[in-house]
CSV table of C-alpha atoms and ligand atoms in Angstrom, one decimal:
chain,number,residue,atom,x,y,z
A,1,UNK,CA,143.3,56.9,93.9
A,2,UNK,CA,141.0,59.7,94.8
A,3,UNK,CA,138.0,60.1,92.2
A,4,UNK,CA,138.1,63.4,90.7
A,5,UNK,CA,135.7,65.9,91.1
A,6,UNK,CA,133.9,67.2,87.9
A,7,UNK,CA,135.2,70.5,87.6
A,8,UNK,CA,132.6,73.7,86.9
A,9,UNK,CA,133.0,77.5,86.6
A,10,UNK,CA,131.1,79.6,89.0
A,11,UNK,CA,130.2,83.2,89.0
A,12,UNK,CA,131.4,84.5,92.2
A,13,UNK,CA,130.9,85.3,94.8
A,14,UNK,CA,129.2,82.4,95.7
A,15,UNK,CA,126.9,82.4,99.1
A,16,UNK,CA,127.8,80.5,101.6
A,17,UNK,CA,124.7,78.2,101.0
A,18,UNK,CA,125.7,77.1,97.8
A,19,UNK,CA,129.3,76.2,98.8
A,20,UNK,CA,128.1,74.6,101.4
A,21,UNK,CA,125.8,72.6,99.0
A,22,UNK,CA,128.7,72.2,96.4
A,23,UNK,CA,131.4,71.0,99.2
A,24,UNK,CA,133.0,67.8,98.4
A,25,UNK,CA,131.1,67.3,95.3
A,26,UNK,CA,132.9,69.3,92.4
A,27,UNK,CA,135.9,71.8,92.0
A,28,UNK,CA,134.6,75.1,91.5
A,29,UNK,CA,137.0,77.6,89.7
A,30,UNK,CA,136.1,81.1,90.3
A,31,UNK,CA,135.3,83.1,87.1
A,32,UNK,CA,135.3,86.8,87.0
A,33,UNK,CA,136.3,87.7,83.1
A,34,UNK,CA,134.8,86.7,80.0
A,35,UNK,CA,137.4,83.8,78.3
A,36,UNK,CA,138.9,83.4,81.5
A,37,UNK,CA,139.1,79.9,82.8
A,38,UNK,CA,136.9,78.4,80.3
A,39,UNK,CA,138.5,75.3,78.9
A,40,UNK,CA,137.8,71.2,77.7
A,41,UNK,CA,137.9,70.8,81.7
A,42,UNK,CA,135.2,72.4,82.7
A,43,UNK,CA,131.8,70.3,83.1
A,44,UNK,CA,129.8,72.9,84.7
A,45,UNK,CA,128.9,76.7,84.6
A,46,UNK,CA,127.3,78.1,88.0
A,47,UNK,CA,126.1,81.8,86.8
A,48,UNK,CA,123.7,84.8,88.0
A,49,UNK,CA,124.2,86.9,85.8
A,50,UNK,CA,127.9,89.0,84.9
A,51,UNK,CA,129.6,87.5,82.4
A,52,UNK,CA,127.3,86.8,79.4
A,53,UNK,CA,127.4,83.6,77.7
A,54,UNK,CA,126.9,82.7,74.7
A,55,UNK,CA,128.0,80.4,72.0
A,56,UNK,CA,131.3,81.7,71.2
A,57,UNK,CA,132.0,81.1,75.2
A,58,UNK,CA,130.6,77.8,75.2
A,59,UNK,CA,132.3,76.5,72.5
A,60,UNK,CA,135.7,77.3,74.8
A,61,UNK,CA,133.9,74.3,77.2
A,62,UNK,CA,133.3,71.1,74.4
A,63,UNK,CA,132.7,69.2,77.4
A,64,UNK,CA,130.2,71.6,79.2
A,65,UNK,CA,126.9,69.5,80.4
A,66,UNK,CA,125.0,71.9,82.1
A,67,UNK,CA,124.5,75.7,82.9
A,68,UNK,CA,122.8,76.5,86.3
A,69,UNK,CA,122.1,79.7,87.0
A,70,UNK,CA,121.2,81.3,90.9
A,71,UNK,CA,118.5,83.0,89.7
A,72,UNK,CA,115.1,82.9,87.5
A,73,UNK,CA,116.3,85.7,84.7
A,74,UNK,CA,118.6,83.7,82.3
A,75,UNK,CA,119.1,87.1,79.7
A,76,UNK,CA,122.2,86.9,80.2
A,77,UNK,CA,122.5,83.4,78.8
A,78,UNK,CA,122.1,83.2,74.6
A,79,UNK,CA,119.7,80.4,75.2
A,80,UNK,CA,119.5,79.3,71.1
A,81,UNK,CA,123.2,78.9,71.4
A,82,UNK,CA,122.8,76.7,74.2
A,83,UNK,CA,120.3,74.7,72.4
A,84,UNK,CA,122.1,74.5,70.1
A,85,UNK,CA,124.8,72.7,71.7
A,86,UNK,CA,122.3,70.6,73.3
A,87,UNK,CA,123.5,72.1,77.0
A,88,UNK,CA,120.8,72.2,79.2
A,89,UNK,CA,119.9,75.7,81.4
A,90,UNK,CA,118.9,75.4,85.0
A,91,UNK,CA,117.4,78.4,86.5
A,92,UNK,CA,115.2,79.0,89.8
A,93,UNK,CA,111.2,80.1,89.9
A,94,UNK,CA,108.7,80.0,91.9
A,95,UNK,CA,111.3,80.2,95.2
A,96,UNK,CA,111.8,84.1,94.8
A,97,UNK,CA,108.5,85.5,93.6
A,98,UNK,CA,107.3,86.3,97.0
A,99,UNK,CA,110.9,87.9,98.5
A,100,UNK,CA,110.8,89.8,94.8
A,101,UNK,CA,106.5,90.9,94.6
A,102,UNK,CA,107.5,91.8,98.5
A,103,UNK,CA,110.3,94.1,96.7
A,104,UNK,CA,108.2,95.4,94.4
A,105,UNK,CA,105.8,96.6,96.9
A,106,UNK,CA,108.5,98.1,99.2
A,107,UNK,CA,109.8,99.8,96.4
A,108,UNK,CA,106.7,101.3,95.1
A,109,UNK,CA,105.7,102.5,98.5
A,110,UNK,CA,109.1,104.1,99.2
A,111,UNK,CA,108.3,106.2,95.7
A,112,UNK,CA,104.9,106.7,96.7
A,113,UNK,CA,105.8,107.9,100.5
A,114,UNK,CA,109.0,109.7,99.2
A,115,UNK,CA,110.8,107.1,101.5
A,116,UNK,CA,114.7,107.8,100.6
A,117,UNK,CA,114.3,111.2,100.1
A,118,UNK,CA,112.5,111.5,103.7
A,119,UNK,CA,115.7,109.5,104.7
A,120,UNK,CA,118.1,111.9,103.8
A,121,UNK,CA,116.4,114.8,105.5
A,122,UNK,CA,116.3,113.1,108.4
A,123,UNK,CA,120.0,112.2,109.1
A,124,UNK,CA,120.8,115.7,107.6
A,125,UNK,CA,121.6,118.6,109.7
A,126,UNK,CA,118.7,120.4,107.8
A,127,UNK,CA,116.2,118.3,109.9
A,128,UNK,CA,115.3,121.4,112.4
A,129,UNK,CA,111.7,120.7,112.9
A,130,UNK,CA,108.6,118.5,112.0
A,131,UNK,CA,106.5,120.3,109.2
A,132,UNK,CA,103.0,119.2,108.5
A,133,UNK,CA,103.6,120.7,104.4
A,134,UNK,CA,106.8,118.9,104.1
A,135,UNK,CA,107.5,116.0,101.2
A,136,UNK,CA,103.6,115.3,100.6
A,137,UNK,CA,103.5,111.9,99.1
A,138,UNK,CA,100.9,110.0,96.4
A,139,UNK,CA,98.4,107.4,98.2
A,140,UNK,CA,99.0,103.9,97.5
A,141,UNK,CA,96.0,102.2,99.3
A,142,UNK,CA,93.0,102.5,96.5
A,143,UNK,CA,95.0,103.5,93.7
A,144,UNK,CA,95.3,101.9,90.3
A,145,UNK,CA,98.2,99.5,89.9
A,146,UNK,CA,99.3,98.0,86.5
A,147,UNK,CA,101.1,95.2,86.1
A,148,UNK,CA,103.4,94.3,83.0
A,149,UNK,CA,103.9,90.8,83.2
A,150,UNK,CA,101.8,88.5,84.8
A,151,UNK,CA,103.9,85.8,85.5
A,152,UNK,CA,104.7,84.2,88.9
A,153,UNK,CA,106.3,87.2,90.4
A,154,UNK,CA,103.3,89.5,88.8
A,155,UNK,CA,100.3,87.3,90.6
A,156,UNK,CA,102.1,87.7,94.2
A,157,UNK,CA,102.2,91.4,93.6
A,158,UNK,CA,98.6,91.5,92.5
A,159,UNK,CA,98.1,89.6,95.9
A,160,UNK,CA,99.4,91.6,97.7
A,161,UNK,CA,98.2,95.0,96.0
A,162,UNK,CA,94.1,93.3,96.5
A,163,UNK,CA,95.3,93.7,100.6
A,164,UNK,CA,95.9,97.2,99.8
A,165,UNK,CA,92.6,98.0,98.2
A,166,UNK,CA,94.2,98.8,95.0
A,167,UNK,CA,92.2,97.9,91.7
A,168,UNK,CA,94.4,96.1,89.7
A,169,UNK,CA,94.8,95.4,85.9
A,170,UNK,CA,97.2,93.6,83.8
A,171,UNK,CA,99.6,93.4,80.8
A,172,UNK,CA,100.4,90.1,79.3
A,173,UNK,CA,101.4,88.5,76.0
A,174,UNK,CA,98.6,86.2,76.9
A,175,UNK,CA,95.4,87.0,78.3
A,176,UNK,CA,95.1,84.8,81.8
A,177,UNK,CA,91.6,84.2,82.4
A,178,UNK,CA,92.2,81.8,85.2
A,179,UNK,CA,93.9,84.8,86.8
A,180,UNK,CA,91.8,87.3,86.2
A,181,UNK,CA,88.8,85.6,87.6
A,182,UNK,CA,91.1,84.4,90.9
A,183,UNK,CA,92.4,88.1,91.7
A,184,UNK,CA,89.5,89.6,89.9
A,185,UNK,CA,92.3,91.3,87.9
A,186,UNK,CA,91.4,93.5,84.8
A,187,UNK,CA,93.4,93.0,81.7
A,188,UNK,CA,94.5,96.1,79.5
A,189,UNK,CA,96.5,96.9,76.4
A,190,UNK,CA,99.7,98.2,76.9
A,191,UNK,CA,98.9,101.4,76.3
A,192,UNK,CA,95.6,101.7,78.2
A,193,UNK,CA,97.4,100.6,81.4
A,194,UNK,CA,100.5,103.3,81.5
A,195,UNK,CA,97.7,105.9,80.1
A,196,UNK,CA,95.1,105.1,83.3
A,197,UNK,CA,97.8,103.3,86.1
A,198,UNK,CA,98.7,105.3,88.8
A,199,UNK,CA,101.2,102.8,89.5
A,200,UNK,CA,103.2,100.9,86.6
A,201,UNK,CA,105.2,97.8,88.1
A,202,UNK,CA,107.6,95.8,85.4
A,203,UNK,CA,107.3,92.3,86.1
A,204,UNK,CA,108.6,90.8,82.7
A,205,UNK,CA,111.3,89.0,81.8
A,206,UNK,CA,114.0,90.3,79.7
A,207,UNK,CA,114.0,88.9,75.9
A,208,UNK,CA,114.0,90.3,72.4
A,209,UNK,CA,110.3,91.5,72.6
A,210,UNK,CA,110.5,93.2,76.2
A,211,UNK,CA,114.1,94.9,75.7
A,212,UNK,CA,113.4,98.9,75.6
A,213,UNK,CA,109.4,97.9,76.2
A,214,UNK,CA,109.4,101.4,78.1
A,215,UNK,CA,110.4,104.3,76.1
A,216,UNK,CA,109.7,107.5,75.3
A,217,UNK,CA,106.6,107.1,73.4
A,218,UNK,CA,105.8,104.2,76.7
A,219,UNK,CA,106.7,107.2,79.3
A,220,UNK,CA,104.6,110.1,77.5
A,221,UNK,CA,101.7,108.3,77.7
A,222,UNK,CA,101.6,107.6,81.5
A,223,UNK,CA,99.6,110.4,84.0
A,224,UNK,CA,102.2,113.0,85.4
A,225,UNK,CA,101.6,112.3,88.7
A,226,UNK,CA,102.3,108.0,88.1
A,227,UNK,CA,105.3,106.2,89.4
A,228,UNK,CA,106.8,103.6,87.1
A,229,UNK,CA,108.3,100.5,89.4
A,230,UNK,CA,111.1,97.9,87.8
A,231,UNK,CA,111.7,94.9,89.3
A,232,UNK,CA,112.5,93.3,85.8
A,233,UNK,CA,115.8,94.0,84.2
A,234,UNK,CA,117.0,97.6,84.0
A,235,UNK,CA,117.1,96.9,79.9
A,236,UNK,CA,113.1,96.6,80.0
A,237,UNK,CA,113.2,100.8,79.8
A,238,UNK,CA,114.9,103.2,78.0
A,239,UNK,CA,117.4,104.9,80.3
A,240,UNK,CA,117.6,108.1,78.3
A,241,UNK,CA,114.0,108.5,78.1
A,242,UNK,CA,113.0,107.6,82.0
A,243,UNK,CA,115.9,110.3,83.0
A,244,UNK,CA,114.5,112.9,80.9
A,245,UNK,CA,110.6,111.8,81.9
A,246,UNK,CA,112.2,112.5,85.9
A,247,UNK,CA,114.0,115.3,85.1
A,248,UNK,CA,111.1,117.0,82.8
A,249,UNK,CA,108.4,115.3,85.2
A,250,UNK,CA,106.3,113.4,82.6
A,251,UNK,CA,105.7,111.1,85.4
A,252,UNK,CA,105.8,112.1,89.1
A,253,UNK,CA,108.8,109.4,89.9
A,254,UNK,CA,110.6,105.9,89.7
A,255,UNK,CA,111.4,103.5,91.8
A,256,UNK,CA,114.1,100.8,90.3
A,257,UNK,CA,115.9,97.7,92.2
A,258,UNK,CA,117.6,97.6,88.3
A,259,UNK,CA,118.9,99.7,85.9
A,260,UNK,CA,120.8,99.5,82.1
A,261,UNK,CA,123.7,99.7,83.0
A,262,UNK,CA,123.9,97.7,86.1
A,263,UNK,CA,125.6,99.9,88.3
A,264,UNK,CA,125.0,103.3,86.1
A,265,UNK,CA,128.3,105.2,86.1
A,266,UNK,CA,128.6,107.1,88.9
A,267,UNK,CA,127.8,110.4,88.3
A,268,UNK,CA,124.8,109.3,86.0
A,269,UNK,CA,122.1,112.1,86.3
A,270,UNK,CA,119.5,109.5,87.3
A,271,UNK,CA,121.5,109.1,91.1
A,272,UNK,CA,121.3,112.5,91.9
A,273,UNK,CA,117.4,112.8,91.2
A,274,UNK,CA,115.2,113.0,94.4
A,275,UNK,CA,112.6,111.4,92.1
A,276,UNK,CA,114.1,108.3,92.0
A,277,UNK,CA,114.8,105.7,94.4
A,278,UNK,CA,116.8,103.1,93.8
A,279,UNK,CA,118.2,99.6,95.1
A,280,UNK,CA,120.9,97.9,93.9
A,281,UNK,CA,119.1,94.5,92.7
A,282,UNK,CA,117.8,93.2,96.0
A,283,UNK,CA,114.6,91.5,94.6
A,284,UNK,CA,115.1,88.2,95.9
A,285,UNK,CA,117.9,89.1,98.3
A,286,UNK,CA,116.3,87.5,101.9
A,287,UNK,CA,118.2,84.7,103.6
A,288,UNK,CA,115.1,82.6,103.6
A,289,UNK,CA,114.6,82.8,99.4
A,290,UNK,CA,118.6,82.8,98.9
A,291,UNK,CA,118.8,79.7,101.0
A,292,UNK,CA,115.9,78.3,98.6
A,293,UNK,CA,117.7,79.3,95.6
A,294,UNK,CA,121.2,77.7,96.2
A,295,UNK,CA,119.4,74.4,96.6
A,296,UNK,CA,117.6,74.8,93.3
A,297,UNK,CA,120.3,76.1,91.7
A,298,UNK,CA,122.7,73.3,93.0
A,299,UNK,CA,120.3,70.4,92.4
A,300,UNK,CA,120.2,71.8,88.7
A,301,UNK,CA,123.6,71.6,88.7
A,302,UNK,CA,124.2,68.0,90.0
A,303,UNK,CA,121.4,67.0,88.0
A,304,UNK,CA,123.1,68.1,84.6
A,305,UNK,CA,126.4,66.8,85.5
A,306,UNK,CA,125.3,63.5,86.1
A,307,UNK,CA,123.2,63.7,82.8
A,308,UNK,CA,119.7,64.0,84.6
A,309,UNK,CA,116.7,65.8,83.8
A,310,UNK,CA,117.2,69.6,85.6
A,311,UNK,CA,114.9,70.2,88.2
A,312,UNK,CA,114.3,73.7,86.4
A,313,UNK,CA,115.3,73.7,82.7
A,314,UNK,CA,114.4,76.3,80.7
A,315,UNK,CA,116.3,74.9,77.3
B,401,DGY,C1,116.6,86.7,89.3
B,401,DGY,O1,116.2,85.7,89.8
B,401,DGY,O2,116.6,86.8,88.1
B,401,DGY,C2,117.0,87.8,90.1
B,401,DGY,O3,117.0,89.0,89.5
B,401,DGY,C3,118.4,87.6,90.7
B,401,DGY,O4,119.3,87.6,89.6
């Protein structure tokens, strides 16, 4: 008689590294809708991130041993509940800060050199002519970047912004000395950072403390010529208020790889705004950190089916 495989749920799709990875070592059910497939068979959840789970959903798997998720941001995982339940949580950092810090710089450039909206002219038919007064950006190299969230992904970025000359500070629930005297980093309130940054990048995860960290109040206070960069979770800022700071120019522009919703509605004001650039979460989306994060994500899994440590556990 065959053994069978332990059975698990998976987000999908999956990538090809992962199945690969998975092949010949559990039955993976794809699972699209909320309830959907969730049942006394099911051993493991594979996630990144659509449908939320939390305990209601979890109680629908009374022999659930592990939830992996392809990715570092578990938000979208009610981690108490999970606790709870004694079900451990996989996730994946330290493979995707660089690919996501790289992101974050290409993002804050594109605002900075007004990237997309140069883009557009150029494949338009309105392109007639080069024009030394056309779409004058804001210098990047020796301007004031501030970080919110000096976590992994918030140190590579401050790496990388040093090779740009930028004078850097810092927002943190903690203070981190042992950064500050590495990157020579400068550590600010809140408030002091979007009132003096010419550059704001969101590092942070999402939880209960950072959800709707930038709002209006946030927004008002930054210069009108700064650009706010996300590379956190679209729920970090307000979406009413950054549309109205673009559209009133508060602040000079935004550049966002997520947004709250995730994908706005079509037709949402903030996509037709030549302030705004905008990716569709590609932070850690190279083949090289992918490739990393299936195996991270995979080990977690195994591990928690067979009732090992994760590799990564967060609960
Ligand atoms: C992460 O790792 O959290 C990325 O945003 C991909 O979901």
């Amino acid at each position: 008689m065959p053994t069978q495989l332990p059975r698990i749920i998976a987000d999908v799709p999956l990538s090809q590294a992962t199945l690969e990875l998975l092949d010949g070592k559990v039955e993976i059910l794809p699972w699209q809708h909320f309830d959907q497939g969730l049942d006394a068979s099911i051993e493991g959840i594979y996630t990144f991130g659509h449908p939320s789970l939390d305990g209601r959903l979890m109680d629908l798997t009374p022999n659930l041993k592990v939830i992996s998720n392809y990715g570092v941001g578990v938000d979208h995982v009610v981690l108490k509940d999970a606790a709870a339940r004694g079900i451990p949580v996989g996730n994946t950092p330290g493979v995707l800060d660089g690919a996501t810090a790289d992101m974050g710089f290409c993002l804050m450039m594109a605002a900075a050199r007004r990237l997309t909206e140069g883009e557009r002219l150029a494949r338009s038919e309105q392109f007639l002519n080069y024009n030394p007064a056309r779409m004058l950006g804001k210098e990047v190299h020796g301007a004031k970047l501030g970080i919110v969230g000096m976590g992994r992904i918030g140190r590579q970025v401050a790496r990388r912004a040093l090779g740009f000359d930028m004078q850097v500070s810092y927002h943190n629930r903690n203070r981190k000395p042992e950064i500050e005297q590495e990157l020579g980093v400068q550590y600010q309130s809140l408030e002091q950072l979007l009132s003096t940054c010419d550059y704001v990048m969101l590092c942070v995860p999402l939880t209960e403390q950072t959800a709707g960290l930038i709002g209006p109040s946030q927004l008002r206070l930054m210069p009108s010529d700064s650009i706010l960069v996300n590379i956190a979770r679209g729920a970090v800022v307000n979406t009413e208020a950054l549309t109205l700071a673009l559209q009133e120019k508060w602040i000079l522009a935004a550049a966002l790889d997520v947004t709250d919703p995730e994908p706005l509605p079509r037709g949402h004001p903030l996509l037709s705004l030549d302030n705004v650039v905008i990716a569709p979460h590609l932070g850690s989306a190279t083949v090289a950190t992918r490739q990393k994060m299936s195996e991270l994500s995979v080990a977690n899994l195994l591990a928690g089916l067979q009732g090992r440590t994760l590799v990564h556990q967060v609960v």
